[in-house]
Amino acid sequence: MKRLRLGLLVIIIALPALSAPPLPDAAPNSSFPVKLPDVKGVVSWKTLGEVEETTVNHQLISKFSTAIVALDSQQVKLQGFMIPLDMGKKQKRFLLSANVPSCPFCMPGGPESLIEVVCKQPIAFNMEPVIVSGKFSVLKDDANGLWYRLVDAVPATAGKP
């Protein structure tokens, strides 16, 4: 029953996004996914994508760039689209995505474009890009396949972290 409710929530949330106008920086006639532009004082999604993957003994190994490793345990700002993990108008835990969620049944990208966010206090769900600030963690062996987590997150604005 919980899965059914979550599935219905995802559909309800995603339907308005499918008919929403493109972001101002999106090229005319562009298709999803749309990457967010870089914002001063906010960690770039390009930086977060600097990961090399190799296979060792049938196991996928991720090697993070020195820029990413330097962000580990640091206070940072991130920008992205909220993907709720729970029902409700306010979210304490959600995924932040570099791409516009365009399918209610699919993740909008790989681990380089998703960050688990755990907030100090629940924040209102928003279909527009949000900026959040918190303590950044590089995940070495997450059971969900995620590479990044932001904890103690709060809403923020562009500029210095």
mmCIF file of C-alpha atoms in Angstrom, residues 38-157:
data_model
loop_
_atom_site.group_PDB
_atom_site.id
_atom_site.type_symbol
_atom_site.label_atom_id
_atom_site.label_comp_id
_atom_site.label_asym_id
_atom_site.label_seq_id
_atom_site.Cartn_x
_atom_site.Cartn_y
_atom_site.Cartn_z
ATOM 1 C CA ASP A 38 26.489 27.092 -13.026
ATOM 2 C CA VAL A 39 25.744 29.574 -10.236
ATOM 3 C CA LYS A 40 28.396 31.565 -8.338
ATOM 4 C CA GLY A 41 29.014 30.116 -4.870
ATOM 5 C CA VAL A 42 27.244 26.842 -5.709
ATOM 6 C CA VAL A 43 29.115 23.595 -6.388
ATOM 7 C CA SER A 44 28.917 22.864 -10.116
ATOM 8 C CA TRP A 45 27.296 19.695 -11.418
ATOM 9 C CA LYS A 46 30.247 19.522 -13.828
ATOM 10 C CA THR A 47 32.561 19.173 -10.828
ATOM 11 C CA LEU A 48 30.349 16.469 -9.304
ATOM 12 C CA GLY A 49 30.543 14.557 -12.584
ATOM 13 C CA GLU A 50 34.349 14.239 -12.379
ATOM 14 C CA VAL A 51 34.331 10.559 -11.458
ATOM 15 C CA GLU A 52 36.097 7.679 -13.181
ATOM 16 C CA GLU A 53 34.547 4.243 -12.916
ATOM 17 C CA THR A 54 36.450 1.009 -13.320
ATOM 18 C CA THR A 55 35.592 -2.624 -12.736
ATOM 19 C CA VAL A 56 37.775 -4.705 -10.432
ATOM 20 C CA ASN A 57 36.833 -8.347 -9.826
ATOM 21 C CA HIS A 58 33.316 -7.721 -11.187
ATOM 22 C CA GLN A 59 32.849 -4.796 -8.792
ATOM 23 C CA LEU A 60 32.334 -1.226 -9.960
ATOM 24 C CA ILE A 61 34.861 1.141 -8.334
ATOM 25 C CA SER A 62 34.370 4.927 -8.386
ATOM 26 C CA LYS A 63 37.422 7.200 -8.305
ATOM 27 C CA PHE A 64 36.517 10.769 -7.371
ATOM 28 C CA SER A 65 38.519 13.755 -8.640
ATOM 29 C CA THR A 66 40.641 15.757 -6.192
ATOM 30 C CA ALA A 67 38.083 18.590 -6.455
ATOM 31 C CA ILE A 68 35.326 16.274 -5.226
ATOM 32 C CA VAL A 69 37.470 14.750 -2.463
ATOM 33 C CA ALA A 70 38.275 18.289 -1.257
ATOM 34 C CA LEU A 71 34.526 18.938 -0.807
ATOM 35 C CA ASP A 72 34.052 15.944 1.516
ATOM 36 C CA SER A 73 32.920 17.052 5.016
ATOM 37 C CA GLN A 74 32.752 20.691 3.882
ATOM 38 C CA GLN A 75 29.871 23.171 4.096
ATOM 39 C CA VAL A 76 28.664 23.691 0.505
ATOM 40 C CA LYS A 77 25.751 25.012 -1.527
ATOM 41 C CA LEU A 78 24.038 22.887 -4.151
ATOM 42 C CA GLN A 79 21.356 23.689 -6.704
ATOM 43 C CA GLY A 80 18.896 21.284 -8.228
ATOM 44 C CA PHE A 81 15.378 19.950 -8.587
ATOM 45 C CA MET A 82 13.683 18.273 -5.631
ATOM 46 C CA ILE A 83 12.621 14.651 -5.981
ATOM 47 C CA PRO A 84 10.533 13.803 -2.890
ATOM 48 C CA LEU A 85 11.159 10.525 -1.094
ATOM 49 C CA ASP A 86 8.163 10.869 1.241
ATOM 50 C CA MET A 87 4.602 12.096 0.911
ATOM 51 C CA GLY A 88 3.740 15.611 1.990
ATOM 52 C CA LYS A 89 4.067 19.268 1.085
ATOM 53 C CA LYS A 90 7.253 19.590 3.138
ATOM 54 C CA GLN A 91 10.265 17.338 2.761
ATOM 55 C CA LYS A 92 12.945 16.555 5.327
ATOM 56 C CA ARG A 93 14.693 14.033 3.054
ATOM 57 C CA PHE A 94 14.737 14.140 -0.748
ATOM 58 C CA LEU A 95 16.950 13.716 -3.784
ATOM 59 C CA LEU A 96 18.396 16.785 -5.440
ATOM 60 C CA SER A 97 18.789 16.345 -9.197
ATOM 61 C CA ALA A 98 20.783 18.236 -11.817
ATOM 62 C CA ASN A 99 18.063 17.378 -14.329
ATOM 63 C CA VAL A 100 14.375 18.196 -14.532
ATOM 64 C CA PRO A 101 12.450 15.092 -13.441
ATOM 65 C CA SER A 102 10.566 14.222 -16.626
ATOM 66 C CA CYS A 103 9.288 10.704 -15.928
ATOM 67 C CA PRO A 104 7.444 9.705 -12.739
ATOM 68 C CA PHE A 105 8.881 6.178 -12.927
ATOM 69 C CA CYS A 106 12.514 6.953 -13.805
ATOM 70 C CA MET A 107 15.459 8.609 -12.116
ATOM 71 C CA PRO A 108 16.475 11.672 -14.170
ATOM 72 C CA GLY A 109 20.156 10.701 -14.263
ATOM 73 C CA GLY A 110 22.930 8.616 -12.806
ATOM 74 C CA PRO A 111 24.737 8.957 -9.475
ATOM 75 C CA GLU A 112 26.745 11.942 -10.783
ATOM 76 C CA SER A 113 23.519 13.961 -11.034
ATOM 77 C CA LEU A 114 21.759 12.969 -7.792
ATOM 78 C CA ILE A 115 22.393 13.964 -4.174
ATOM 79 C CA GLU A 116 20.547 12.706 -1.108
ATOM 80 C CA VAL A 117 19.561 15.719 1.018
ATOM 81 C CA VAL A 118 18.667 15.482 4.725
ATOM 82 C CA CYS A 119 17.345 18.790 6.086
ATOM 83 C CA LYS A 120 17.498 20.226 9.605
ATOM 84 C CA GLN A 121 13.829 21.208 9.256
ATOM 85 C CA PRO A 122 11.394 20.139 6.515
ATOM 86 C CA ILE A 123 11.281 22.495 3.543
ATOM 87 C CA ALA A 124 8.394 23.067 1.160
ATOM 88 C CA PHE A 125 8.436 21.006 -2.017
ATOM 89 C CA ASN A 126 9.065 23.130 -5.094
ATOM 90 C CA MET A 127 8.990 22.302 -8.811
ATOM 91 C CA GLU A 128 11.521 25.058 -9.532
ATOM 92 C CA PRO A 129 15.276 24.658 -8.893
ATOM 93 C CA VAL A 130 16.242 25.168 -5.243
ATOM 94 C CA ILE A 131 19.554 26.017 -3.573
ATOM 95 C CA VAL A 132 20.377 24.275 -0.300
ATOM 96 C CA SER A 133 23.385 24.539 1.994
ATOM 97 C CA GLY A 134 24.734 21.820 4.277
ATOM 98 C CA LYS A 135 27.580 19.452 5.095
ATOM 99 C CA PHE A 136 28.612 17.521 1.977
ATOM 100 C CA SER A 137 29.663 13.867 2.085
ATOM 101 C CA VAL A 138 31.240 11.734 -0.612
ATOM 102 C CA LEU A 139 29.806 8.228 -0.250
ATOM 103 C CA LYS A 140 32.232 5.441 -0.975
ATOM 104 C CA ASP A 141 29.895 2.426 -0.750
ATOM 105 C CA ASP A 142 26.256 3.512 -0.465
ATOM 106 C CA ALA A 143 23.733 0.663 -0.569
ATOM 107 C CA ASN A 144 21.452 2.774 -2.802
ATOM 108 C CA GLY A 145 24.196 3.504 -5.336
ATOM 109 C CA LEU A 146 24.405 7.200 -4.494
ATOM 110 C CA TRP A 147 27.716 9.058 -4.539
ATOM 111 C CA TYR A 148 26.775 12.168 -2.554
ATOM 112 C CA ARG A 149 24.830 13.269 0.533
ATOM 113 C CA LEU A 150 24.113 16.691 2.034
ATOM 114 C CA VAL A 151 23.152 16.717 5.743
ATOM 115 C CA ASP A 152 21.874 19.431 8.063
ATOM 116 C CA ALA A 153 20.627 21.155 4.916
ATOM 117 C CA VAL A 154 18.820 24.480 4.924
ATOM 118 C CA PRO A 155 17.432 26.631 2.107
ATOM 119 C CA ALA A 156 20.065 29.051 0.774
ATOM 120 C CA THR A 157 20.729 31.661 -1.882
#
